[in-house]
Amino acid sequence: MPGDPLSPLSFLATSMHAQKGVYALLLGSGVSTGAGMPTGWGVVTDLIQRVAASRGEGLLEDPAAWWRELEGEEPGYSAVLEKLSQAPGTRAELLARYFEPTAEERADGIKMPTVAHRAIAELVSDGYVQVVLTTNFDRLVEDAIREAGVQPQVIDTIEAIQGMRPLTRGAPTVVKLHGDYQQLNTRNTVEELSTYPEELARLLSRVFDEYGLVVAGWSAEWDHALVDLIKATSARRYPMYWDSRSSKGEAAKGLIEFRDGRSVPAADADALFSDLRGAIRSLEGMAQSPLTTAMTLATAKRYLTDPTKRVALVDLFDDLAGSAQLPPADVADVEGLDEYLLEVRAAATPLARTLYHCVRYADASIDALLAGAVRSAVVPAARGGQPTRDWELYPAVLATYAVGLASLKFGRDDTLLRVLNTRSGRPLSYSAQEEAALGGLMHPWVALGDLLDNRLQLPRFGGTRYKTPVEKLLQVDLQAVLKDDISDSDVVELMPHVEFRIQVANSASLSAGETMRGVHAGAAADFRLWHRSNDDDAHVPRMRLERAIASGDAPAWASLLEGSEVLAEVVEQLRKNRRY
């Protein structure tokens, strides 16, 4: 299964997992040809060839033209069958060789449900898919669903539509748009596919209005009525996803553009649906950890009041940190980056909120555990000392800022420093030999460097070009993550102080001779944080930290900065980068 969380497949899996039953499948001949099933047109042309052979004709170059000349009509599936087999029993025997496997074919898996059909059946049986539309005459998809233990309602005639159960109730529904191979009401020619019966058209209009679509094995080249029905649906409650193999034509591209859809890279239907099912299984596995953030918080608070539960608290932190980590993202564009960052924010929320509450309700005795939780959210360095990349650090950044906001709001200044000074398990760069402190990795130029490009405009910001996109991103995300715990105004007020402490701790930890990294012109560099425009001593975050040290509320900071010029050096760089 592809590991790129920004892939269309991943977004589809996430959406299907979160909203069971809101996507319908639209399956074309490409889903069944992998099983050795012929297309309806393939059956027609082979039957015509057999008629020609019985009349002493050789191999026909154009079976359709030969039939038109012979019969004076288009060679539709129904028309050819009517000429060749008047009795239903004869017709069944004639068609069996095309759609029903022989014993040998069954042994070889030919004309049997494929990997795709079985994956679809699992999606149906697990409740992720309630409606399956298929243009195929065969019965592979409904057979696979039955084998999965579910009895679908199969709609293959107008009469069946009139008596069907509602789509949203009871058993899943398979709608055979072109009919079943045993019937003479099938649609196959261009003329037959140019219009649909009124009852079928109404049913499909409802599906296209109320459901998202996952399209596979259908090119949209010949089925004009189906194309028109999709285009006639103005509502787009859920998006459209279409496998890349069958969506290459102009008709398919037009529908994707019309529905704001996305092409899903997939070698074939087997790969598409097996990968989709695998991705959903992964999400199901993640859902087995604490059921809700509220339950997690209640559990953490219970552990905090019982010193014998420290091991259980560590295990809880480790579980939350593991759930906060998403696979590395190969960010292709700013839209993909924005979508991925929203996924990260959601994944990191339980960890960040839990740490915030632990700072609020516990004392310094658990500071080491808090630091360990943030450290667990940092993805270990890859072989060769590879530095952070692909937004691996963002969950840890959100967790660190949550600790920082709580530390400042509840008078726990030293807690943030203890977290920042904890070894991270990662070097800062390819060439670095020693692991960095967490404070070093949280430095904006390390953790969020890609966003320091002032030209970057995240779609969620509506085109606004912020001078400090990192500051804006962190503010918006922290307000969302901690919306039930701290006011938006407190986040805005405290962020410069957290950022300032991160940069001070980072600079104070440098070895002798090491050059201080550049200071990010973010929240702590806002000109409004200076009481007098040219007085460095009037920098508000510096004054707050110095007051905490002087009052004895921050002994760890006092020890770190004793005899040091780091405060003045950081403020001087902030002054040079001051934002107006």
Short mmCIF file of N, CA and C in Angstrom, two decimals, residues 152-232:
data_model
loop_
_atom_site.label_atom_id
_atom_site.label_comp_id
_atom_site.label_asym_id
_atom_site.label_seq_id
_atom_site.Cartn_x
_atom_site.Cartn_y
_atom_site.Cartn_z
N PRO A 152 -26.97 -8.81 -0.92
CA PRO A 152 -27.33 -7.49 -1.45
C PRO A 152 -28.67 -7.53 -2.18
N GLN A 153 -29.30 -6.38 -2.28
CA GLN A 153 -30.42 -6.29 -3.21
C GLN A 153 -29.84 -5.89 -4.57
N VAL A 154 -30.20 -6.66 -5.60
CA VAL A 154 -29.65 -6.45 -6.93
C VAL A 154 -30.74 -5.83 -7.80
N ILE A 155 -30.44 -4.68 -8.35
CA ILE A 155 -31.38 -3.95 -9.20
C ILE A 155 -30.90 -4.07 -10.64
N ASP A 156 -31.61 -4.90 -11.45
CA ASP A 156 -31.18 -5.10 -12.83
C ASP A 156 -32.31 -4.93 -13.83
N THR A 157 -33.50 -4.53 -13.33
CA THR A 157 -34.63 -4.26 -14.22
C THR A 157 -35.40 -3.05 -13.69
N ILE A 158 -36.27 -2.51 -14.52
CA ILE A 158 -37.11 -1.40 -14.08
C ILE A 158 -38.05 -1.86 -12.99
N GLU A 159 -38.54 -3.09 -13.11
CA GLU A 159 -39.44 -3.62 -12.08
C GLU A 159 -38.74 -3.70 -10.73
N ALA A 160 -37.45 -4.06 -10.77
CA ALA A 160 -36.69 -4.14 -9.51
C ALA A 160 -36.55 -2.77 -8.88
N ILE A 161 -36.39 -1.72 -9.69
CA ILE A 161 -36.30 -0.36 -9.15
C ILE A 161 -37.60 0.02 -8.45
N GLN A 162 -38.70 -0.33 -9.07
CA GLN A 162 -40.00 0.04 -8.52
C GLN A 162 -40.27 -0.62 -7.17
N GLY A 163 -39.70 -1.80 -6.94
CA GLY A 163 -39.95 -2.50 -5.69
C GLY A 163 -38.78 -2.51 -4.74
N MET A 164 -37.75 -1.71 -5.00
CA MET A 164 -36.55 -1.77 -4.19
C MET A 164 -36.72 -1.12 -2.82
N ARG A 165 -35.92 -1.58 -1.86
CA ARG A 165 -35.86 -0.95 -0.54
C ARG A 165 -35.06 0.34 -0.64
N PRO A 166 -35.28 1.30 0.26
CA PRO A 166 -34.50 2.55 0.23
C PRO A 166 -33.00 2.28 0.31
N LEU A 167 -32.23 3.10 -0.36
CA LEU A 167 -30.78 2.90 -0.40
C LEU A 167 -30.14 2.97 0.98
N THR A 168 -30.70 3.79 1.83
CA THR A 168 -30.07 4.01 3.14
C THR A 168 -30.51 3.02 4.20
N ARG A 169 -31.33 2.05 3.83
CA ARG A 169 -31.81 1.09 4.82
C ARG A 169 -31.51 -0.33 4.38
N GLY A 170 -31.24 -1.15 5.35
CA GLY A 170 -31.10 -2.57 5.09
C GLY A 170 -29.85 -2.93 4.33
N ALA A 171 -30.02 -3.92 3.46
CA ALA A 171 -28.89 -4.51 2.75
C ALA A 171 -28.30 -3.54 1.74
N PRO A 172 -27.03 -3.68 1.41
CA PRO A 172 -26.42 -2.86 0.37
C PRO A 172 -27.07 -3.14 -0.99
N THR A 173 -26.91 -2.20 -1.90
CA THR A 173 -27.58 -2.28 -3.19
C THR A 173 -26.57 -2.33 -4.33
N VAL A 174 -26.76 -3.28 -5.24
CA VAL A 174 -25.97 -3.36 -6.47
C VAL A 174 -26.90 -3.01 -7.62
N VAL A 175 -26.60 -1.94 -8.33
CA VAL A 175 -27.41 -1.51 -9.47
C VAL A 175 -26.67 -1.86 -10.75
N LYS A 176 -27.26 -2.73 -11.55
CA LYS A 176 -26.65 -3.16 -12.82
C LYS A 176 -27.20 -2.25 -13.92
N LEU A 177 -26.45 -1.22 -14.23
CA LEU A 177 -26.90 -0.15 -15.10
C LEU A 177 -27.26 -0.64 -16.50
N HIS A 178 -26.55 -1.63 -16.99
CA HIS A 178 -26.79 -2.13 -18.35
C HIS A 178 -27.52 -3.46 -18.35
N GLY A 179 -27.94 -3.90 -17.18
CA GLY A 179 -28.68 -5.14 -17.10
C GLY A 179 -27.78 -6.33 -16.76
N ASP A 180 -28.42 -7.51 -16.74
CA ASP A 180 -27.74 -8.76 -16.44
C ASP A 180 -27.59 -9.58 -17.72
N TYR A 181 -26.56 -10.38 -17.80
CA TYR A 181 -26.28 -11.09 -19.06
C TYR A 181 -27.39 -12.04 -19.48
N GLN A 182 -28.23 -12.46 -18.55
CA GLN A 182 -29.29 -13.40 -18.89
C GLN A 182 -30.55 -12.71 -19.40
N GLN A 183 -30.56 -11.39 -19.41
CA GLN A 183 -31.77 -10.67 -19.79
C GLN A 183 -31.64 -10.05 -21.17
N LEU A 184 -32.79 -9.76 -21.78
CA LEU A 184 -32.80 -9.14 -23.10
C LEU A 184 -33.03 -7.63 -23.03
N ASN A 185 -33.04 -7.08 -21.83
CA ASN A 185 -33.24 -5.63 -21.70
C ASN A 185 -31.92 -4.92 -21.46
N THR A 186 -30.83 -5.55 -21.84
CA THR A 186 -29.51 -4.97 -21.61
C THR A 186 -29.26 -3.82 -22.58
N ARG A 187 -28.34 -2.93 -22.14
CA ARG A 187 -27.93 -1.79 -22.97
C ARG A 187 -26.48 -1.98 -23.35
N ASN A 188 -26.20 -1.81 -24.65
CA ASN A 188 -24.83 -2.11 -25.09
C ASN A 188 -24.36 -1.20 -26.22
N THR A 189 -25.23 -0.89 -27.18
CA THR A 189 -24.81 -0.07 -28.31
C THR A 189 -24.78 1.40 -27.92
N VAL A 190 -24.15 2.23 -28.75
CA VAL A 190 -24.10 3.66 -28.50
C VAL A 190 -25.51 4.23 -28.41
N GLU A 191 -26.39 3.76 -29.29
CA GLU A 191 -27.77 4.24 -29.26
C GLU A 191 -28.47 3.85 -27.97
N GLU A 192 -28.29 2.60 -27.54
CA GLU A 192 -28.91 2.14 -26.30
C GLU A 192 -28.36 2.87 -25.08
N LEU A 193 -27.11 3.32 -25.17
CA LEU A 193 -26.47 3.98 -24.04
C LEU A 193 -26.64 5.50 -24.07
N SER A 194 -27.42 5.99 -25.03
CA SER A 194 -27.61 7.44 -25.15
C SER A 194 -28.70 7.96 -24.23
N THR A 195 -29.63 7.08 -23.82
CA THR A 195 -30.68 7.46 -22.86
C THR A 195 -30.92 6.32 -21.89
N TYR A 196 -31.37 6.67 -20.69
CA TYR A 196 -31.73 5.68 -19.69
C TYR A 196 -33.24 5.77 -19.42
N PRO A 197 -33.86 4.67 -19.04
CA PRO A 197 -35.26 4.74 -18.64
C PRO A 197 -35.44 5.75 -17.50
N GLU A 198 -36.60 6.37 -17.43
CA GLU A 198 -36.85 7.43 -16.47
C GLU A 198 -36.61 6.97 -15.03
N GLU A 199 -37.07 5.75 -14.70
CA GLU A 199 -36.91 5.27 -13.33
C GLU A 199 -35.43 5.11 -12.96
N LEU A 200 -34.64 4.58 -13.89
CA LEU A 200 -33.21 4.42 -13.63
C LEU A 200 -32.53 5.77 -13.53
N ALA A 201 -32.91 6.70 -14.40
CA ALA A 201 -32.31 8.03 -14.37
C ALA A 201 -32.57 8.72 -13.04
N ARG A 202 -33.80 8.59 -12.51
CA ARG A 202 -34.11 9.21 -11.22
C ARG A 202 -33.28 8.59 -10.10
N LEU A 203 -33.14 7.27 -10.13
CA LEU A 203 -32.34 6.60 -9.09
C LEU A 203 -30.89 7.07 -9.13
N LEU A 204 -30.33 7.13 -10.33
CA LEU A 204 -28.93 7.53 -10.46
C LEU A 204 -28.73 9.00 -10.08
N SER A 205 -29.68 9.84 -10.44
CA SER A 205 -29.57 11.26 -10.06
C SER A 205 -29.50 11.41 -8.55
N ARG A 206 -30.27 10.59 -7.85
CA ARG A 206 -30.24 10.64 -6.39
C ARG A 206 -28.87 10.18 -5.87
N VAL A 207 -28.35 9.09 -6.44
CA VAL A 207 -27.05 8.59 -5.99
C VAL A 207 -25.97 9.64 -6.23
N PHE A 208 -25.96 10.25 -7.42
CA PHE A 208 -24.92 11.23 -7.74
C PHE A 208 -25.05 12.49 -6.91
N ASP A 209 -26.27 12.76 -6.42
CA ASP A 209 -26.48 13.94 -5.58
C ASP A 209 -26.07 13.69 -4.14
N GLU A 210 -26.33 12.48 -3.64
CA GLU A 210 -26.18 12.22 -2.21
C GLU A 210 -24.89 11.51 -1.83
N TYR A 211 -24.17 10.95 -2.80
CA TYR A 211 -22.99 10.14 -2.50
C TYR A 211 -21.76 10.69 -3.22
N GLY A 212 -20.60 10.45 -2.62
CA GLY A 212 -19.36 10.61 -3.36
C GLY A 212 -19.22 9.43 -4.31
N LEU A 213 -18.29 9.53 -5.26
CA LEU A 213 -18.13 8.47 -6.25
C LEU A 213 -16.69 7.98 -6.28
N VAL A 214 -16.54 6.66 -6.30
CA VAL A 214 -15.25 6.04 -6.57
C VAL A 214 -15.43 5.27 -7.87
N VAL A 215 -14.76 5.74 -8.92
CA VAL A 215 -14.94 5.18 -10.26
C VAL A 215 -13.73 4.32 -10.61
N ALA A 216 -14.00 3.13 -11.15
CA ALA A 216 -12.92 2.23 -11.53
C ALA A 216 -13.31 1.44 -12.78
N GLY A 217 -12.39 1.35 -13.73
CA GLY A 217 -12.59 0.52 -14.90
C GLY A 217 -13.61 1.04 -15.89
N TRP A 218 -13.99 2.32 -15.77
CA TRP A 218 -14.99 2.91 -16.67
C TRP A 218 -14.38 4.11 -17.36
N SER A 219 -14.45 4.15 -18.69
CA SER A 219 -13.78 5.22 -19.44
C SER A 219 -14.67 6.41 -19.73
N ALA A 220 -16.00 6.25 -19.63
CA ALA A 220 -16.97 7.32 -19.93
C ALA A 220 -17.03 7.67 -21.41
N GLU A 221 -16.42 6.86 -22.26
CA GLU A 221 -16.37 7.19 -23.68
C GLU A 221 -17.68 6.89 -24.41
N TRP A 222 -18.38 5.81 -24.02
CA TRP A 222 -19.54 5.37 -24.79
C TRP A 222 -20.87 5.56 -24.07
N ASP A 223 -20.85 5.59 -22.78
CA ASP A 223 -22.09 5.64 -22.01
C ASP A 223 -22.52 7.10 -21.84
N HIS A 224 -23.10 7.67 -22.89
CA HIS A 224 -23.41 9.09 -22.89
C HIS A 224 -24.50 9.44 -21.88
N ALA A 225 -25.47 8.55 -21.70
CA ALA A 225 -26.54 8.84 -20.74
C ALA A 225 -26.00 8.94 -19.32
N LEU A 226 -25.08 8.07 -18.97
CA LEU A 226 -24.49 8.09 -17.64
C LEU A 226 -23.66 9.35 -17.44
N VAL A 227 -22.91 9.73 -18.45
CA VAL A 227 -22.12 10.96 -18.39
C VAL A 227 -23.04 12.16 -18.17
N ASP A 228 -24.14 12.21 -18.94
CA ASP A 228 -25.07 13.34 -18.84
C ASP A 228 -25.71 13.41 -17.45
N LEU A 229 -26.02 12.26 -16.87
CA LEU A 229 -26.63 12.26 -15.54
C LEU A 229 -25.66 12.78 -14.48
N ILE A 230 -24.38 12.40 -14.60
CA ILE A 230 -23.38 12.91 -13.65
C ILE A 230 -23.24 14.42 -13.79
N LYS A 231 -23.22 14.89 -15.04
CA LYS A 231 -23.08 16.33 -15.27
C LYS A 231 -24.31 17.11 -14.83
N ALA A 232 -25.47 16.46 -14.86
CA ALA A 232 -26.71 17.15 -14.50
C ALA A 232 -26.87 17.34 -13.00
#
